[in-house]
Amino acid sequence: MGLFLQMLTVLVTTVSLQGWLPLGCLDEERIALLQLKDSLNYPNGTSLPSWIKADAHCCSWERIECSSRTGRVTELYLEETRNEEMGDWYLNTSLFLPFQQLNSLSLWGNRIAGWVEKKGGYELQRLRNLDYLDLGSNSFDNGILSSVEGFPSLKSLYLNYNRLEGLIDLKESLSSLEVLGLSGNNINKLVASRGPSNLTTLYLHNITTYESSFQLLQSLGAFPNLATLYLSYNNFRGRILGDELQNLSSLESLYLDQCSLDEHSLQGLGALSSLKNLSLFALSGTVPSGVFLDLKNLEYLDLSSNTLNNNIFQAIRMMNSLKTLILMGCKLDGRIPIAQGKCRFEFQYSR
Ligand SMILES: *[C@@H]1O[C@H](CO)[C@@H](O)[C@H](O)[C@H]1NC(C)=O
Ligand SMILES: *[C@@H]1O[C@H](CO)[C@@H](O)[C@H](O)[C@H]1NC(C)=O
Ligand SMILES: *[C@@H]1O[C@H](CO)[C@@H](O)[C@H](O)[C@H]1NC(C)=O
Ligand SMILES: *[C@@H]1O[C@H](CO)[C@@H](O)[C@H](O)[C@H]1NC(C)=O
Ligand SMILES: *[C@@H]1O[C@H](CO)[C@@H](O)[C@H](O)[C@H]1NC(C)=O
Ligand SMILES: *[C@@H]1O[C@H](CO)[C@@H](O)[C@H](O)[C@H]1NC(C)=O
């Protein structure tokens, strides 16, 4: 009996000790975080003020999430931690190796130009659980692609606004990807022969080569499951978007906000019969009305900040699938001839 009570006491003590340190983390990880902080702040930065040696509760430090089960670091959000004035720099990827359960890592906006180690950052691939990696707004060139290959469970990869150029080859080793961000790079072709066939979401905003190159959209046939395509801030004048996108039979959402489009470029968009959402916010050029008629499944149409004429309303009246029409800040001619109760209109009339 006495022994049993003693055991019970030990048990209770252990449980309550764990209760007392809910935000602690492994020493190994805490030391690595402090090294990471030093590296990001070198030589005289002041980021991450809550990451201090004297505080053992590193799971309560800013920009960190831990697993409540294991107490290990699972998410690190290190956006804009490096003083931009220090210019381009090279990050030591070995600093991340202690974080064995890391599943989300953002290093967005730190002017990283590459990795310190000669091995080219391959250590990163030892992060077996990483499924979200944001390297946007840095200074990476095409070399970054080989160092992000081979993550066994990477689903979302953001390389927006870096210095990628020309041909981008997505190898077999990126096959688990579902979301890819390549906006704001100077690329003109995507090759993905045995690449990410499960890719559902692709960001290609503000690709500066669109004006000169016709290849990028043609290479999208490599992504048969693409459902959401972001193409805002591009100039498509003189190109026939409908033809170029027609093989994307799973496409549900297309974003063409602030694009330069003409009637010619929108021709054939009606062939995208799976389209449910279409966003055409603030186009430069007039919105042609005919194209919408063939979009038999369209549920959401944003035509805000455009100049529209009455023809467009005649077309919209006949679109039986439409549930939401957004016309914020549009310049409209004449009377608005819609009197059908089934739509939710978000109107803001301006002259
Ligand atoms: C930090 O160091 C850099 C380079 O040595 C220097 O140009 C900058 O003025 C320093 N900034 C501060 C706040 O001391
Ligand atoms: C990178 O970081 C690791 C781990 O802290 C360290 O052992 C190594 O010397 C560093 N490499 C360079 C080139 O600074
Ligand atoms: C693609 O998705 C399917 C269904 O979710 C999954 O079974 C398959 O493993 C994925 N393929 C790759 C290469 O990750
Ligand atoms: C597009 O990219 C250029 C150059 O990278 C940049 O200067 C500009 O701000 C970007 N525009 C938008 C709307 O993001
Ligand atoms: C669409 O698919 C057809 C048949 O596979 C192919 O011949 C054509 O080149 C493709 N079009 C584009 C724009 O990729
Ligand atoms: C676009 O379509 C998808 C699926 O059809 C839906 O879940 C999503 O909310 C839509 N987005 C907008 C902005 O309407």
CSV table of C-alpha atoms and ligand atoms in Angstrom, one decimal:
chain,number,residue,atom,x,y,z
A,1,MET,CA,0.0,0.0,0.0
A,2,GLY,CA,2.8,2.4,1.0
A,3,LEU,CA,4.6,1.6,-2.2
A,4,PHE,CA,1.5,2.2,-4.2
A,5,LEU,CA,1.0,5.6,-2.6
A,6,GLN,CA,4.6,6.5,-3.3
A,7,MET,CA,4.2,5.5,-6.9
A,8,LEU,CA,1.1,7.6,-7.2
A,9,THR,CA,2.9,10.6,-5.8
A,10,VAL,CA,5.7,10.2,-8.3
A,11,LEU,CA,3.2,10.0,-11.1
A,12,VAL,CA,1.3,13.1,-9.9
A,13,THR,CA,4.6,15.0,-9.6
A,14,THR,CA,5.6,14.1,-13.2
A,15,VAL,CA,2.3,15.1,-14.6
A,16,SER,CA,2.2,18.5,-12.9
A,17,LEU,CA,5.8,19.2,-13.8
A,18,GLN,CA,4.9,18.9,-17.5
A,19,GLY,CA,2.0,21.1,-16.7
A,20,TRP,CA,4.3,23.7,-15.4
A,21,LEU,CA,6.4,23.9,-18.5
A,22,PRO,CA,3.8,23.9,-21.3
A,23,LEU,CA,5.8,26.3,-23.5
A,24,GLY,CA,9.2,24.9,-23.0
A,25,CYS,CA,11.0,23.4,-25.9
A,26,LEU,CA,14.0,21.1,-26.4
A,27,ASP,CA,17.3,22.5,-25.4
A,28,GLU,CA,18.7,21.5,-28.8
A,29,GLU,CA,16.0,23.5,-30.5
A,30,ARG,CA,16.3,26.5,-28.2
A,31,ILE,CA,20.0,26.8,-28.9
A,32,ALA,CA,19.4,26.5,-32.6
A,33,LEU,CA,16.8,29.3,-32.5
A,34,LEU,CA,19.3,31.6,-30.7
A,35,GLN,CA,21.9,30.7,-33.4
A,36,LEU,CA,19.4,31.5,-36.1
A,37,LYS,CA,18.6,34.8,-34.4
A,38,ASP,CA,22.3,35.7,-34.3
A,39,SER,CA,22.7,34.8,-38.0
A,40,LEU,CA,19.7,36.8,-39.1
A,41,ASN,CA,20.8,39.8,-37.0
A,42,TYR,CA,24.4,39.7,-38.0
A,43,PRO,CA,26.2,42.1,-37.5
A,44,ASN,CA,23.9,44.6,-35.7
A,45,GLY,CA,20.2,43.8,-36.3
A,46,THR,CA,17.6,43.9,-33.6
A,47,SER,CA,14.9,41.4,-34.8
A,48,LEU,CA,13.3,38.8,-32.7
A,49,PRO,CA,13.6,40.6,-29.4
A,50,SER,CA,11.5,38.0,-27.5
A,51,TRP,CA,14.0,35.2,-28.4
A,52,ILE,CA,16.3,35.5,-25.3
A,53,LYS,CA,18.6,33.0,-23.7
A,54,ALA,CA,17.3,33.4,-20.2
A,55,ASP,CA,13.8,32.4,-21.3
A,56,ALA,CA,13.3,28.6,-21.4
A,57,HIS,CA,9.8,28.8,-22.8
A,58,CYS,CA,10.8,29.2,-26.4
A,59,CYS,CA,7.4,28.0,-27.7
A,60,SER,CA,6.0,31.3,-26.5
A,61,TRP,CA,8.6,33.3,-28.4
A,62,GLU,CA,7.3,35.3,-31.4
A,63,ARG,CA,6.9,33.7,-34.8
A,64,ILE,CA,7.1,30.1,-33.5
A,65,GLU,CA,4.6,27.4,-33.2
A,66,CYS,CA,5.3,24.1,-31.3
A,67,SER,CA,3.5,20.8,-31.3
A,68,SER,CA,1.4,20.5,-28.1
A,69,ARG,CA,2.1,16.8,-28.1
A,70,THR,CA,5.9,16.7,-28.5
A,71,GLY,CA,6.9,20.3,-27.6
A,72,ARG,CA,9.0,20.5,-30.7
A,73,VAL,CA,9.0,23.5,-33.1
A,74,THR,CA,6.7,22.9,-36.0
A,75,GLU,CA,6.4,26.3,-37.6
A,76,LEU,CA,8.8,29.2,-38.1
A,77,TYR,CA,7.7,32.5,-39.6
A,78,LEU,CA,10.8,34.6,-40.2
A,79,GLU,CA,9.4,37.1,-42.7
A,80,GLU,CA,11.4,40.4,-43.0
A,81,THR,CA,13.7,39.7,-40.0
A,82,ARG,CA,16.9,40.6,-41.8
A,83,ASN,CA,17.7,44.3,-42.1
A,84,GLU,CA,17.2,45.0,-45.8
A,85,GLU,CA,19.9,47.7,-45.9
A,86,MET,CA,22.5,45.0,-45.2
A,87,GLY,CA,22.0,43.8,-48.8
A,88,ASP,CA,22.1,40.2,-50.3
A,89,TRP,CA,23.5,37.5,-48.0
A,90,TYR,CA,23.9,33.8,-47.7
A,91,LEU,CA,22.1,31.7,-45.1
A,92,ASN,CA,23.5,28.6,-43.3
A,93,THR,CA,20.8,25.9,-43.8
A,94,SER,CA,22.4,23.7,-41.2
A,95,LEU,CA,20.9,26.0,-38.6
A,96,PHE,CA,17.5,24.4,-39.4
A,97,LEU,CA,18.5,20.8,-39.0
A,98,PRO,CA,17.6,20.5,-35.3
A,99,PHE,CA,14.0,21.2,-36.1
A,100,GLN,CA,13.1,17.7,-37.0
A,101,GLN,CA,9.3,18.2,-36.9
A,102,LEU,CA,9.3,21.5,-38.7
A,103,ASN,CA,6.4,21.5,-41.2
A,104,SER,CA,6.1,25.2,-42.1
A,105,LEU,CA,9.0,27.6,-42.8
A,106,SER,CA,8.8,31.1,-44.1
A,107,LEU,CA,11.9,33.1,-44.9
A,108,TRP,CA,9.9,35.7,-47.0
A,109,GLY,CA,11.5,39.1,-47.6
A,110,ASN,CA,15.1,38.6,-46.2
A,111,ARG,CA,17.2,39.3,-49.3
A,112,ILE,CA,18.7,35.8,-49.2
A,113,ALA,CA,20.8,35.1,-52.3
A,114,GLY,CA,21.7,31.5,-51.6
A,115,TRP,CA,23.1,29.1,-49.0
A,116,VAL,CA,26.4,29.3,-47.1
A,117,GLU,CA,27.4,25.7,-47.5
A,118,LYS,CA,29.0,24.5,-50.7
A,119,LYS,CA,26.6,21.6,-50.8
A,120,GLY,CA,24.0,24.1,-52.0
A,121,GLY,CA,21.4,23.8,-49.2
A,122,TYR,CA,20.8,20.1,-49.6
A,123,GLU,CA,20.7,19.8,-45.8
A,124,LEU,CA,17.3,21.4,-46.0
A,125,GLN,CA,16.0,18.2,-47.5
A,126,ARG,CA,16.6,16.4,-44.2
A,127,LEU,CA,13.5,18.3,-42.9
A,128,ARG,CA,11.3,15.3,-43.7
A,129,ASN,CA,8.1,16.9,-42.5
A,130,LEU,CA,8.3,20.2,-44.3
A,131,ASP,CA,5.2,20.8,-46.3
A,132,TYR,CA,5.1,24.6,-46.6
A,133,LEU,CA,8.1,26.6,-47.7
A,134,ASP,CA,8.0,30.3,-48.5
A,135,LEU,CA,11.1,31.8,-50.0
A,136,GLY,CA,9.4,34.7,-51.7
A,137,SER,CA,10.9,38.2,-52.0
A,138,ASN,CA,14.5,37.1,-51.7
A,139,SER,CA,17.3,37.2,-54.2
A,140,PHE,CA,17.4,33.5,-55.3
A,141,ASP,CA,18.3,32.7,-58.9
A,142,ASN,CA,17.4,29.4,-60.7
A,143,GLY,CA,19.9,27.5,-58.6
A,144,ILE,CA,17.3,27.5,-55.8
A,145,LEU,CA,15.3,24.9,-57.7
A,146,SER,CA,17.9,22.1,-57.2
A,147,SER,CA,18.1,22.8,-53.4
A,148,VAL,CA,14.3,22.6,-53.0
A,149,GLU,CA,14.1,19.2,-54.8
A,150,GLY,CA,13.6,16.1,-52.9
A,151,PHE,CA,11.5,17.1,-49.9
A,152,PRO,CA,9.4,14.1,-49.4
A,153,SER,CA,6.2,15.9,-48.3
A,154,LEU,CA,6.5,19.5,-49.7
A,155,LYS,CA,3.1,20.6,-50.8
A,156,SER,CA,3.4,24.4,-51.0
A,157,LEU,CA,6.4,26.2,-52.4
A,158,TYR,CA,6.5,29.9,-52.9
A,159,LEU,CA,9.3,31.4,-54.9
A,160,ASN,CA,7.5,34.6,-55.8
A,161,TYR,CA,9.5,37.8,-56.5
A,162,ASN,CA,13.0,36.3,-56.8
A,163,ARG,CA,15.5,36.4,-59.7
A,164,LEU,CA,14.4,33.3,-61.5
A,165,GLU,CA,14.9,33.6,-65.3
A,166,GLY,CA,14.0,31.8,-68.5
A,167,LEU,CA,13.3,28.1,-68.3
A,168,ILE,CA,12.1,26.6,-65.1
A,169,ASP,CA,12.4,22.8,-64.9
A,170,LEU,CA,10.2,21.2,-62.2
A,171,LYS,CA,11.7,17.8,-61.8
A,172,GLU,CA,10.2,14.6,-60.7
A,173,SER,CA,11.5,15.2,-57.2
A,174,LEU,CA,9.0,18.0,-56.7
A,175,SER,CA,6.1,15.6,-57.5
A,176,SER,CA,4.3,16.2,-54.2
A,177,LEU,CA,3.7,19.9,-54.8
A,178,GLU,CA,0.1,21.2,-54.8
A,179,VAL,CA,0.7,24.9,-54.7
A,180,LEU,CA,3.5,26.7,-56.5
A,181,GLY,CA,4.2,30.5,-56.5
A,182,LEU,CA,6.4,31.9,-59.3
A,183,SER,CA,5.0,35.4,-59.5
A,184,GLY,CA,7.2,38.4,-60.2
A,185,ASN,CA,10.0,36.4,-61.9
A,186,ASN,CA,11.4,36.8,-65.4
A,187,ILE,CA,10.6,33.3,-66.6
A,188,ASN,CA,9.2,32.2,-69.9
A,189,LYS,CA,8.8,28.5,-69.9
A,190,LEU,CA,7.8,25.8,-67.3
A,191,VAL,CA,8.9,22.2,-68.0
A,192,ALA,CA,7.4,19.5,-65.8
A,193,SER,CA,7.6,16.3,-67.7
A,194,ARG,CA,7.2,14.0,-64.7
A,195,GLY,CA,6.8,16.9,-62.2
A,196,PRO,CA,3.9,17.8,-59.9
A,197,SER,CA,0.8,16.3,-61.5
A,198,ASN,CA,-1.1,17.1,-58.3
A,199,LEU,CA,-0.5,20.8,-58.7
A,200,THR,CA,-3.8,22.6,-58.1
A,201,THR,CA,-2.8,26.2,-57.6
A,202,LEU,CA,-0.3,28.2,-59.6
A,203,TYR,CA,0.7,31.8,-59.1
A,204,LEU,CA,2.0,33.6,-62.2
A,205,HIS,CA,1.2,37.2,-61.3
A,206,ASN,CA,3.4,39.9,-62.8
A,207,ILE,CA,5.6,37.8,-65.0
A,208,THR,CA,7.6,40.5,-66.8
A,209,THR,CA,8.4,38.3,-69.9
A,210,TYR,CA,4.7,37.9,-70.8
A,211,GLU,CA,4.9,40.6,-73.4
A,212,SER,CA,7.6,38.9,-75.4
A,213,SER,CA,7.1,35.3,-74.7
A,214,PHE,CA,4.3,33.0,-75.7
A,215,GLN,CA,5.6,29.8,-74.1
A,216,LEU,CA,4.6,30.0,-70.5
A,217,LEU,CA,0.9,29.5,-70.8
A,218,GLN,CA,1.4,26.7,-73.3
A,219,SER,CA,3.5,24.8,-70.8
A,220,LEU,CA,0.5,24.7,-68.4
A,221,GLY,CA,-0.8,21.6,-70.1
A,222,ALA,CA,1.7,19.8,-67.8
A,223,PHE,CA,-0.6,20.4,-64.9
A,224,PRO,CA,-3.8,18.5,-65.6
A,225,ASN,CA,-5.3,19.1,-62.2
A,226,LEU,CA,-4.7,22.8,-62.1
A,227,ALA,CA,-7.9,24.4,-60.5
A,228,THR,CA,-6.7,27.9,-59.6
A,229,LEU,CA,-4.6,30.1,-61.8
A,230,TYR,CA,-3.4,33.5,-60.8
A,231,LEU,CA,-2.3,35.6,-63.8
A,232,SER,CA,-2.9,39.2,-62.6
A,233,TYR,CA,-0.7,42.2,-63.5
A,234,ASN,CA,0.3,40.8,-66.9
A,235,ASN,CA,0.0,42.2,-70.4
A,236,PHE,CA,-1.9,39.8,-72.7
A,237,ARG,CA,-2.7,42.2,-75.5
A,238,GLY,CA,-2.7,40.5,-78.8
A,239,ARG,CA,-2.6,37.0,-77.4
A,240,ILE,CA,-5.5,34.6,-77.4
A,241,LEU,CA,-5.9,33.5,-73.8
A,242,GLY,CA,-8.8,31.2,-74.4
A,243,ASP,CA,-6.8,29.1,-76.8
A,244,GLU,CA,-3.8,29.0,-74.6
A,245,LEU,CA,-5.7,27.9,-71.5
A,246,GLN,CA,-8.2,25.5,-73.2
A,247,ASN,CA,-6.4,22.3,-72.2
A,248,LEU,CA,-6.9,23.1,-68.5
A,249,SER,CA,-10.0,21.1,-68.1
A,250,SER,CA,-10.1,21.3,-64.3
A,251,LEU,CA,-9.7,25.1,-64.1
A,252,GLU,CA,-12.2,26.6,-61.7
A,253,SER,CA,-10.8,29.9,-60.8
A,254,LEU,CA,-9.0,32.4,-63.0
A,255,TYR,CA,-7.6,35.7,-61.8
A,256,LEU,CA,-6.8,38.3,-64.4
A,257,ASP,CA,-6.9,41.4,-62.2
A,258,GLN,CA,-5.2,44.6,-63.5
A,259,CYS,CA,-4.1,42.8,-66.7
A,260,SER,CA,-3.9,44.5,-70.1
A,261,LEU,CA,-6.4,42.6,-72.2
A,262,ASP,CA,-8.2,43.4,-75.4
A,263,GLU,CA,-11.2,41.8,-77.0
A,264,HIS,CA,-8.9,39.6,-79.0
A,265,SER,CA,-7.1,38.3,-76.0
A,266,LEU,CA,-10.3,37.3,-74.2
A,267,GLN,CA,-11.5,35.4,-77.3
A,268,GLY,CA,-12.2,31.8,-76.6
A,269,LEU,CA,-12.3,32.2,-72.8
A,270,GLY,CA,-15.8,30.7,-73.1
A,271,ALA,CA,-14.1,27.4,-73.9
A,272,LEU,CA,-13.1,27.2,-70.3
A,273,SER,CA,-16.3,25.5,-69.4
A,274,SER,CA,-15.2,24.3,-66.0
A,275,LEU,CA,-14.7,27.9,-64.8
A,276,LYS,CA,-16.6,28.9,-61.7
A,277,ASN,CA,-14.8,32.1,-60.6
A,278,LEU,CA,-13.5,34.8,-62.9
A,279,SER,CA,-11.9,37.9,-61.6
A,280,LEU,CA,-11.3,40.8,-63.9
A,281,PHE,CA,-10.7,43.7,-61.5
A,282,ALA,CA,-9.4,47.0,-63.1
A,283,LEU,CA,-8.5,45.9,-66.6
A,284,SER,CA,-6.9,48.3,-68.9
A,285,GLY,CA,-9.2,48.2,-71.8
A,286,THR,CA,-13.0,47.7,-72.2
A,287,VAL,CA,-14.6,44.4,-71.0
A,288,PRO,CA,-16.2,42.6,-74.0
A,289,SER,CA,-19.6,41.2,-73.1
A,290,GLY,CA,-19.9,38.2,-75.3
A,291,VAL,CA,-17.2,36.1,-73.7
A,292,PHE,CA,-19.2,35.4,-70.5
A,293,LEU,CA,-22.1,33.8,-72.3
A,294,ASP,CA,-20.4,30.6,-72.9
A,295,LEU,CA,-19.2,30.2,-69.3
A,296,LYS,CA,-22.0,27.9,-68.4
A,297,ASN,CA,-20.7,27.1,-64.9
A,298,LEU,CA,-19.6,30.6,-63.8
A,299,GLU,CA,-20.7,31.4,-60.3
A,300,TYR,CA,-18.6,34.4,-59.3
A,301,LEU,CA,-17.7,37.3,-61.5
A,302,ASP,CA,-15.7,40.3,-60.4
A,303,LEU,CA,-15.8,43.2,-62.8
A,304,SER,CA,-14.9,45.9,-60.3
A,305,SER,CA,-13.2,49.1,-61.4
A,306,ASN,CA,-13.9,48.7,-65.0
A,307,THR,CA,-15.7,50.7,-67.6
A,308,LEU,CA,-18.8,48.7,-68.7
A,309,ASN,CA,-21.6,49.3,-71.1
A,310,ASN,CA,-25.2,48.1,-71.2
A,311,ASN,CA,-24.4,45.1,-73.4
A,312,ILE,CA,-22.7,43.5,-70.6
A,313,PHE,CA,-25.9,43.4,-68.5
A,314,GLN,CA,-27.8,41.8,-71.3
A,315,ALA,CA,-25.2,39.0,-71.3
A,316,ILE,CA,-25.2,38.7,-67.5
A,317,ARG,CA,-29.0,38.3,-67.4
A,318,MET,CA,-28.6,35.1,-69.4
A,319,MET,CA,-26.0,33.6,-67.2
A,320,ASN,CA,-28.0,31.2,-65.2
A,321,SER,CA,-25.2,29.8,-63.0
A,322,LEU,CA,-24.1,33.2,-61.7
A,323,LYS,CA,-24.4,33.7,-58.0
A,324,THR,CA,-22.2,36.7,-57.3
A,325,LEU,CA,-21.5,39.7,-59.4
A,326,ILE,CA,-19.2,42.3,-58.0
A,327,LEU,CA,-19.2,45.8,-59.5
A,328,MET,CA,-17.4,48.0,-57.1
A,329,GLY,CA,-16.4,51.3,-58.5
A,330,CYS,CA,-17.5,50.6,-62.0
A,331,LYS,CA,-18.3,53.3,-64.5
A,332,LEU,CA,-21.6,52.4,-65.9
A,333,ASP,CA,-23.5,53.8,-68.9
A,334,GLY,CA,-27.2,54.3,-68.5
A,335,ARG,CA,-29.8,52.3,-66.7
A,336,ILE,CA,-29.0,49.0,-65.0
A,337,PRO,CA,-31.4,46.5,-66.6
A,338,ILE,CA,-31.2,43.7,-64.1
A,339,ALA,CA,-34.3,42.6,-62.1
A,340,GLN,CA,-33.6,39.0,-61.3
A,341,GLY,CA,-33.8,38.1,-57.6
A,342,LYS,CA,-31.5,35.1,-57.7
A,343,CYS,CA,-28.1,36.9,-57.8
A,344,ARG,CA,-26.2,38.5,-54.9
A,345,PHE,CA,-25.0,41.8,-56.4
A,346,GLU,CA,-22.4,43.8,-54.6
A,347,PHE,CA,-22.8,47.1,-56.2
A,348,GLN,CA,-21.2,50.3,-55.8
A,349,TYR,CA,-22.3,52.7,-58.5
A,350,SER,CA,-19.8,55.5,-59.3
A,351,ARG,CA,-19.8,58.0,-62.1
B,1,LIG,C1,24.9,48.2,-39.0
B,1,LIG,O1,26.1,47.9,-39.7
B,1,LIG,C2,26.2,48.3,-41.0
B,1,LIG,C3,27.4,47.8,-41.7
B,1,LIG,O2,28.4,47.6,-40.8
B,1,LIG,C4,26.2,49.9,-41.0
B,1,LIG,O3,26.2,50.3,-42.3
B,1,LIG,C5,24.9,50.3,-40.3
B,1,LIG,O4,24.9,51.7,-40.2
B,1,LIG,C6,24.8,49.7,-38.9
B,1,LIG,N1,23.5,50.0,-38.4
B,1,LIG,C7,23.3,50.4,-37.1
B,1,LIG,C8,21.9,50.6,-36.7
B,1,LIG,O5,24.2,50.5,-36.3
B,2,LIG,C1,26.6,26.4,-40.3
B,2,LIG,O1,26.0,26.1,-39.1
B,2,LIG,C2,26.5,24.9,-38.5
B,2,LIG,C3,25.6,24.6,-37.3
B,2,LIG,O2,25.5,25.7,-36.5
B,2,LIG,C4,27.9,25.1,-38.2
B,2,LIG,O3,28.4,23.9,-37.6
B,2,LIG,C5,28.7,25.4,-39.5
B,2,LIG,O4,30.1,25.7,-39.1
B,2,LIG,C6,28.1,26.6,-40.2
B,2,LIG,N1,28.8,26.8,-41.4
B,2,LIG,C7,29.3,28.0,-41.8
B,2,LIG,C8,30.0,27.9,-43.2
B,2,LIG,O5,29.2,29.0,-41.1
B,3,LIG,C1,-1.4,12.9,-55.7
B,3,LIG,O1,-2.6,12.9,-54.9
B,3,LIG,C2,-3.1,11.6,-54.6
B,3,LIG,C3,-4.4,11.8,-54.0
B,3,LIG,O2,-4.4,12.7,-52.9
B,3,LIG,C4,-2.1,10.9,-53.8
B,3,LIG,O3,-2.6,9.6,-53.5
B,3,LIG,C5,-0.8,10.8,-54.5
B,3,LIG,O4,0.2,10.2,-53.7
B,3,LIG,C6,-0.3,12.2,-54.9
B,3,LIG,N1,0.9,12.1,-55.7
B,3,LIG,C7,2.1,12.6,-55.3
B,3,LIG,C8,3.2,12.4,-56.3
B,3,LIG,O5,2.2,13.1,-54.2
B,4,LIG,C1,5.7,43.7,-60.8
B,4,LIG,O1,7.1,43.4,-60.8
B,4,LIG,C2,7.9,44.6,-60.9
B,4,LIG,C3,9.4,44.1,-61.0
B,4,LIG,O2,9.6,43.0,-60.3
B,4,LIG,C4,7.7,45.5,-59.6
B,4,LIG,O3,8.5,46.6,-59.7
B,4,LIG,C5,6.3,45.8,-59.5
B,4,LIG,O4,6.0,46.5,-58.3
B,4,LIG,C6,5.4,44.6,-59.6
B,4,LIG,N1,4.0,45.0,-59.7
B,4,LIG,C7,3.0,44.5,-58.9
B,4,LIG,C8,1.7,45.0,-59.1
B,4,LIG,O5,3.3,43.6,-58.0
B,5,LIG,C1,-3.9,21.0,-76.1
B,5,LIG,O1,-3.9,19.6,-76.2
B,5,LIG,C2,-3.8,19.2,-77.6
B,5,LIG,C3,-3.9,17.7,-77.6
B,5,LIG,O2,-3.2,17.1,-76.5
B,5,LIG,C4,-2.4,19.6,-78.1
B,5,LIG,O3,-2.3,19.2,-79.5
B,5,LIG,C5,-2.3,21.1,-78.1
B,5,LIG,O4,-1.1,21.6,-78.5
B,5,LIG,C6,-2.6,21.6,-76.7
B,5,LIG,N1,-2.7,23.1,-76.7
B,5,LIG,C7,-1.9,23.8,-75.9
B,5,LIG,C8,-2.1,25.3,-76.0
B,5,LIG,O5,-1.2,23.4,-75.1
B,6,LIG,C1,-13.7,30.1,-56.2
B,6,LIG,O1,-14.2,28.7,-56.4
B,6,LIG,C2,-13.9,27.9,-55.4
B,6,LIG,C3,-14.4,26.5,-55.8
B,6,LIG,O2,-15.4,26.5,-56.7
B,6,LIG,C4,-14.5,28.4,-54.1
B,6,LIG,O3,-14.3,27.5,-53.0
B,6,LIG,C5,-14.0,29.7,-53.8
B,6,LIG,O4,-14.5,30.3,-52.6
B,6,LIG,C6,-14.1,30.7,-54.9
B,6,LIG,N1,-13.4,31.9,-54.7
B,6,LIG,C7,-14.0,33.1,-54.8
B,6,LIG,C8,-13.1,34.3,-54.6
B,6,LIG,O5,-15.2,33.2,-55.0
